[in-house]
């Protein structure tokens, strides 16, 4: 979907599940995201958004989780997010799985979440 792209790259993460796991009970589901290092102490606002079919008002997503993190200079960090309910819903209704969007904005609006490596960055 071109509406879900920025500069030709997807701005969402799409997960496809095999039919073999569709009938399994979900005990725990964690999404781990990597946040790029910061040069100065900063507050980061992390949002995980579930993409949905466009509504009449134009809404294309619904919030899954939001959190506020204080980051210090140094190495990047890994952050886990509980996505058990989202996964359970996707397995019950696979057609509702349009993917998720991950945002981790610092105080200046820079996105620190690594979903695609930048030029010169290693992949995860």
JSON list of C-alpha atoms in Angstrom, two decimals:
[
{"chain": "A", "resi": 1, "resn": "UNK", "atom": "CA", "xyz": [0.00, 0.00, 0.00]},
{"chain": "A", "resi": 2, "resn": "UNK", "atom": "CA", "xyz": [1.67, 3.21, -1.14]},
{"chain": "A", "resi": 3, "resn": "UNK", "atom": "CA", "xyz": [-0.08, 5.14, 1.64]},
{"chain": "A", "resi": 4, "resn": "UNK", "atom": "CA", "xyz": [1.97, 3.12, 4.11]},
{"chain": "A", "resi": 5, "resn": "UNK", "atom": "CA", "xyz": [5.32, 4.05, 2.53]},
{"chain": "A", "resi": 6, "resn": "UNK", "atom": "CA", "xyz": [7.83, 6.81, 3.10]},
{"chain": "A", "resi": 7, "resn": "UNK", "atom": "CA", "xyz": [10.47, 7.38, 0.40]},
{"chain": "A", "resi": 8, "resn": "UNK", "atom": "CA", "xyz": [9.54, 4.05, -1.20]},
{"chain": "A", "resi": 9, "resn": "UNK", "atom": "CA", "xyz": [10.07, 2.03, 2.00]},
{"chain": "A", "resi": 10, "resn": "UNK", "atom": "CA", "xyz": [7.32, 0.64, 4.21]},
{"chain": "A", "resi": 11, "resn": "UNK", "atom": "CA", "xyz": [6.72, 2.66, 7.37]},
{"chain": "A", "resi": 12, "resn": "UNK", "atom": "CA", "xyz": [5.04, -0.33, 8.95]},
{"chain": "A", "resi": 13, "resn": "UNK", "atom": "CA", "xyz": [6.13, -3.83, 9.96]},
{"chain": "A", "resi": 14, "resn": "UNK", "atom": "CA", "xyz": [4.01, -6.66, 8.61]},
{"chain": "A", "resi": 15, "resn": "UNK", "atom": "CA", "xyz": [3.94, -10.08, 10.24]},
{"chain": "A", "resi": 16, "resn": "UNK", "atom": "CA", "xyz": [2.58, -13.13, 8.46]},
{"chain": "A", "resi": 17, "resn": "UNK", "atom": "CA", "xyz": [1.75, -16.21, 10.51]},
{"chain": "A", "resi": 18, "resn": "UNK", "atom": "CA", "xyz": [1.55, -19.75, 9.18]},
{"chain": "A", "resi": 19, "resn": "UNK", "atom": "CA", "xyz": [-1.77, -21.54, 9.46]},
{"chain": "A", "resi": 20, "resn": "UNK", "atom": "CA", "xyz": [-0.04, -24.08, 11.75]},
{"chain": "A", "resi": 21, "resn": "UNK", "atom": "CA", "xyz": [0.18, -21.60, 14.62]},
{"chain": "A", "resi": 22, "resn": "UNK", "atom": "CA", "xyz": [-3.27, -20.11, 14.08]},
{"chain": "A", "resi": 23, "resn": "UNK", "atom": "CA", "xyz": [-4.91, -22.54, 16.49]},
{"chain": "A", "resi": 24, "resn": "UNK", "atom": "CA", "xyz": [-2.28, -22.40, 19.23]},
{"chain": "A", "resi": 25, "resn": "UNK", "atom": "CA", "xyz": [-2.95, -20.71, 22.55]},
{"chain": "A", "resi": 26, "resn": "UNK", "atom": "CA", "xyz": [-0.83, -17.58, 23.03]},
{"chain": "A", "resi": 27, "resn": "UNK", "atom": "CA", "xyz": [0.80, -17.54, 26.46]},
{"chain": "A", "resi": 28, "resn": "UNK", "atom": "CA", "xyz": [3.15, -14.61, 25.90]},
{"chain": "A", "resi": 29, "resn": "UNK", "atom": "CA", "xyz": [4.05, -12.34, 23.00]},
{"chain": "A", "resi": 30, "resn": "UNK", "atom": "CA", "xyz": [6.77, -9.70, 23.19]},
{"chain": "A", "resi": 31, "resn": "UNK", "atom": "CA", "xyz": [7.85, -7.34, 20.45]},
{"chain": "A", "resi": 32, "resn": "UNK", "atom": "CA", "xyz": [11.45, -6.19, 20.91]},
{"chain": "A", "resi": 33, "resn": "UNK", "atom": "CA", "xyz": [12.49, -2.93, 19.28]},
{"chain": "A", "resi": 34, "resn": "UNK", "atom": "CA", "xyz": [15.96, -1.43, 19.11]},
{"chain": "A", "resi": 35, "resn": "UNK", "atom": "CA", "xyz": [16.37, 2.29, 19.76]},
{"chain": "A", "resi": 36, "resn": "UNK", "atom": "CA", "xyz": [19.32, 4.12, 18.24]},
{"chain": "A", "resi": 37, "resn": "UNK", "atom": "CA", "xyz": [21.85, 5.69, 20.63]},
{"chain": "A", "resi": 38, "resn": "UNK", "atom": "CA", "xyz": [21.40, 9.33, 21.68]},
{"chain": "A", "resi": 39, "resn": "UNK", "atom": "CA", "xyz": [24.11, 11.96, 22.13]},
{"chain": "A", "resi": 40, "resn": "UNK", "atom": "CA", "xyz": [22.44, 13.83, 24.99]},
{"chain": "A", "resi": 41, "resn": "UNK", "atom": "CA", "xyz": [19.98, 12.76, 27.69]},
{"chain": "A", "resi": 42, "resn": "UNK", "atom": "CA", "xyz": [16.50, 12.75, 26.16]},
{"chain": "A", "resi": 43, "resn": "UNK", "atom": "CA", "xyz": [12.96, 11.52, 26.67]},
{"chain": "A", "resi": 44, "resn": "UNK", "atom": "CA", "xyz": [11.63, 9.12, 24.05]},
{"chain": "A", "resi": 45, "resn": "UNK", "atom": "CA", "xyz": [7.96, 8.51, 23.38]},
{"chain": "A", "resi": 46, "resn": "UNK", "atom": "CA", "xyz": [7.40, 5.01, 21.99]},
{"chain": "A", "resi": 47, "resn": "UNK", "atom": "CA", "xyz": [4.17, 4.17, 20.17]},
{"chain": "A", "resi": 48, "resn": "UNK", "atom": "CA", "xyz": [3.10, 0.87, 18.65]},
{"chain": "A", "resi": 49, "resn": "UNK", "atom": "CA", "xyz": [0.14, 1.37, 16.32]},
{"chain": "A", "resi": 50, "resn": "UNK", "atom": "CA", "xyz": [-1.98, -1.36, 14.70]},
{"chain": "A", "resi": 51, "resn": "UNK", "atom": "CA", "xyz": [-2.91, -0.54, 11.12]},
{"chain": "A", "resi": 52, "resn": "UNK", "atom": "CA", "xyz": [-6.59, -0.90, 10.30]},
{"chain": "A", "resi": 53, "resn": "UNK", "atom": "CA", "xyz": [-8.78, -0.48, 7.24]},
{"chain": "A", "resi": 54, "resn": "UNK", "atom": "CA", "xyz": [-9.46, 3.24, 6.77]},
{"chain": "A", "resi": 55, "resn": "UNK", "atom": "CA", "xyz": [-12.47, 4.50, 8.69]},
{"chain": "A", "resi": 56, "resn": "UNK", "atom": "CA", "xyz": [-14.86, 7.18, 7.44]},
{"chain": "A", "resi": 57, "resn": "UNK", "atom": "CA", "xyz": [-12.90, 9.86, 9.30]},
{"chain": "A", "resi": 58, "resn": "UNK", "atom": "CA", "xyz": [-9.65, 8.75, 7.62]},
{"chain": "A", "resi": 59, "resn": "UNK", "atom": "CA", "xyz": [-8.20, 6.97, 10.67]},
{"chain": "A", "resi": 60, "resn": "UNK", "atom": "CA", "xyz": [-5.84, 4.18, 9.56]},
{"chain": "A", "resi": 61, "resn": "UNK", "atom": "CA", "xyz": [-4.47, 2.97, 12.89]},
{"chain": "A", "resi": 62, "resn": "UNK", "atom": "CA", "xyz": [-5.32, 2.30, 16.50]},
{"chain": "A", "resi": 63, "resn": "UNK", "atom": "CA", "xyz": [-2.94, 2.45, 19.46]},
{"chain": "A", "resi": 64, "resn": "UNK", "atom": "CA", "xyz": [-1.55, -0.75, 20.94]},
{"chain": "A", "resi": 65, "resn": "UNK", "atom": "CA", "xyz": [0.98, 0.55, 23.45]},
{"chain": "A", "resi": 66, "resn": "UNK", "atom": "CA", "xyz": [2.59, 3.86, 24.37]},
{"chain": "A", "resi": 67, "resn": "UNK", "atom": "CA", "xyz": [5.41, 4.45, 26.78]},
{"chain": "A", "resi": 68, "resn": "UNK", "atom": "CA", "xyz": [7.81, 7.17, 27.82]},
{"chain": "A", "resi": 69, "resn": "UNK", "atom": "CA", "xyz": [11.50, 6.34, 28.26]},
{"chain": "A", "resi": 70, "resn": "UNK", "atom": "CA", "xyz": [14.41, 8.40, 29.53]},
{"chain": "A", "resi": 71, "resn": "UNK", "atom": "CA", "xyz": [17.55, 7.63, 27.52]},
{"chain": "A", "resi": 72, "resn": "UNK", "atom": "CA", "xyz": [21.13, 8.55, 28.35]},
{"chain": "A", "resi": 73, "resn": "UNK", "atom": "CA", "xyz": [24.04, 8.90, 25.93]},
{"chain": "A", "resi": 74, "resn": "UNK", "atom": "CA", "xyz": [25.81, 5.71, 25.02]},
{"chain": "A", "resi": 75, "resn": "UNK", "atom": "CA", "xyz": [24.79, 2.54, 23.26]},
{"chain": "A", "resi": 76, "resn": "UNK", "atom": "CA", "xyz": [21.30, 2.04, 21.87]},
{"chain": "A", "resi": 77, "resn": "UNK", "atom": "CA", "xyz": [18.83, 0.02, 23.89]},
{"chain": "A", "resi": 78, "resn": "UNK", "atom": "CA", "xyz": [16.39, -2.82, 23.37]},
{"chain": "A", "resi": 79, "resn": "UNK", "atom": "CA", "xyz": [12.84, -2.29, 24.61]},
{"chain": "A", "resi": 80, "resn": "UNK", "atom": "CA", "xyz": [10.17, -4.98, 24.84]},
{"chain": "A", "resi": 81, "resn": "UNK", "atom": "CA", "xyz": [6.46, -4.35, 24.32]},
{"chain": "A", "resi": 82, "resn": "UNK", "atom": "CA", "xyz": [3.68, -6.78, 25.29]},
{"chain": "A", "resi": 83, "resn": "UNK", "atom": "CA", "xyz": [1.68, -7.62, 22.14]},
{"chain": "A", "resi": 84, "resn": "UNK", "atom": "CA", "xyz": [-0.15, -10.73, 23.37]},
{"chain": "A", "resi": 85, "resn": "UNK", "atom": "CA", "xyz": [-3.66, -9.32, 22.82]},
{"chain": "A", "resi": 86, "resn": "UNK", "atom": "CA", "xyz": [-2.80, -8.07, 19.34]},
{"chain": "A", "resi": 87, "resn": "UNK", "atom": "CA", "xyz": [-1.38, -11.45, 18.36]},
{"chain": "A", "resi": 88, "resn": "UNK", "atom": "CA", "xyz": [-4.41, -13.28, 19.76]},
{"chain": "A", "resi": 89, "resn": "UNK", "atom": "CA", "xyz": [-6.70, -11.04, 17.70]},
{"chain": "A", "resi": 90, "resn": "UNK", "atom": "CA", "xyz": [-4.64, -11.55, 14.54]},
{"chain": "A", "resi": 91, "resn": "UNK", "atom": "CA", "xyz": [-4.76, -15.32, 14.96]},
{"chain": "A", "resi": 92, "resn": "UNK", "atom": "CA", "xyz": [-8.55, -15.24, 15.45]},
{"chain": "A", "resi": 93, "resn": "UNK", "atom": "CA", "xyz": [-9.07, -12.86, 12.52]},
{"chain": "A", "resi": 94, "resn": "UNK", "atom": "CA", "xyz": [-6.06, -13.07, 10.15]},
{"chain": "A", "resi": 95, "resn": "UNK", "atom": "CA", "xyz": [-7.70, -10.65, 7.70]},
{"chain": "A", "resi": 96, "resn": "UNK", "atom": "CA", "xyz": [-7.37, -7.90, 10.33]},
{"chain": "A", "resi": 97, "resn": "UNK", "atom": "CA", "xyz": [-3.56, -8.15, 10.21]},
{"chain": "A", "resi": 98, "resn": "UNK", "atom": "CA", "xyz": [-2.53, -5.11, 8.19]},
{"chain": "A", "resi": 99, "resn": "UNK", "atom": "CA", "xyz": [0.70, -4.71, 10.17]},
{"chain": "A", "resi": 100, "resn": "UNK", "atom": "CA", "xyz": [1.93, -2.33, 12.83]},
{"chain": "A", "resi": 101, "resn": "UNK", "atom": "CA", "xyz": [3.72, 0.99, 12.83]},
{"chain": "A", "resi": 102, "resn": "UNK", "atom": "CA", "xyz": [6.53, 1.57, 15.33]},
{"chain": "A", "resi": 103, "resn": "UNK", "atom": "CA", "xyz": [7.45, 5.09, 16.40]},
{"chain": "A", "resi": 104, "resn": "UNK", "atom": "CA", "xyz": [10.02, 6.14, 18.98]},
{"chain": "A", "resi": 105, "resn": "UNK", "atom": "CA", "xyz": [10.31, 9.92, 18.81]},
{"chain": "A", "resi": 106, "resn": "UNK", "atom": "CA", "xyz": [12.78, 11.93, 20.86]},
{"chain": "A", "resi": 107, "resn": "UNK", "atom": "CA", "xyz": [12.11, 15.47, 22.07]},
{"chain": "A", "resi": 108, "resn": "UNK", "atom": "CA", "xyz": [13.16, 16.84, 18.65]},
{"chain": "A", "resi": 109, "resn": "UNK", "atom": "CA", "xyz": [10.91, 14.51, 16.68]},
{"chain": "A", "resi": 110, "resn": "UNK", "atom": "CA", "xyz": [13.69, 12.17, 15.50]},
{"chain": "A", "resi": 111, "resn": "UNK", "atom": "CA", "xyz": [12.58, 8.56, 15.19]},
{"chain": "A", "resi": 112, "resn": "UNK", "atom": "CA", "xyz": [15.01, 6.33, 17.11]},
{"chain": "A", "resi": 113, "resn": "UNK", "atom": "CA", "xyz": [13.34, 2.98, 16.36]},
{"chain": "A", "resi": 114, "resn": "UNK", "atom": "CA", "xyz": [15.35, 0.85, 13.95]},
{"chain": "A", "resi": 115, "resn": "UNK", "atom": "CA", "xyz": [12.91, -0.81, 11.57]},
{"chain": "A", "resi": 116, "resn": "UNK", "atom": "CA", "xyz": [15.17, -0.49, 8.52]},
{"chain": "A", "resi": 117, "resn": "UNK", "atom": "CA", "xyz": [18.92, 0.14, 8.80]},
{"chain": "A", "resi": 118, "resn": "UNK", "atom": "CA", "xyz": [20.08, 3.54, 7.55]},
{"chain": "A", "resi": 119, "resn": "UNK", "atom": "CA", "xyz": [23.00, 3.77, 5.11]},
{"chain": "A", "resi": 120, "resn": "UNK", "atom": "CA", "xyz": [26.10, 2.68, 7.02]},
{"chain": "A", "resi": 121, "resn": "UNK", "atom": "CA", "xyz": [24.09, 1.00, 9.79]},
{"chain": "A", "resi": 122, "resn": "UNK", "atom": "CA", "xyz": [24.23, -2.71, 10.36]},
{"chain": "A", "resi": 123, "resn": "UNK", "atom": "CA", "xyz": [20.97, -4.64, 10.27]},
{"chain": "A", "resi": 124, "resn": "UNK", "atom": "CA", "xyz": [19.76, -6.17, 13.49]}
]
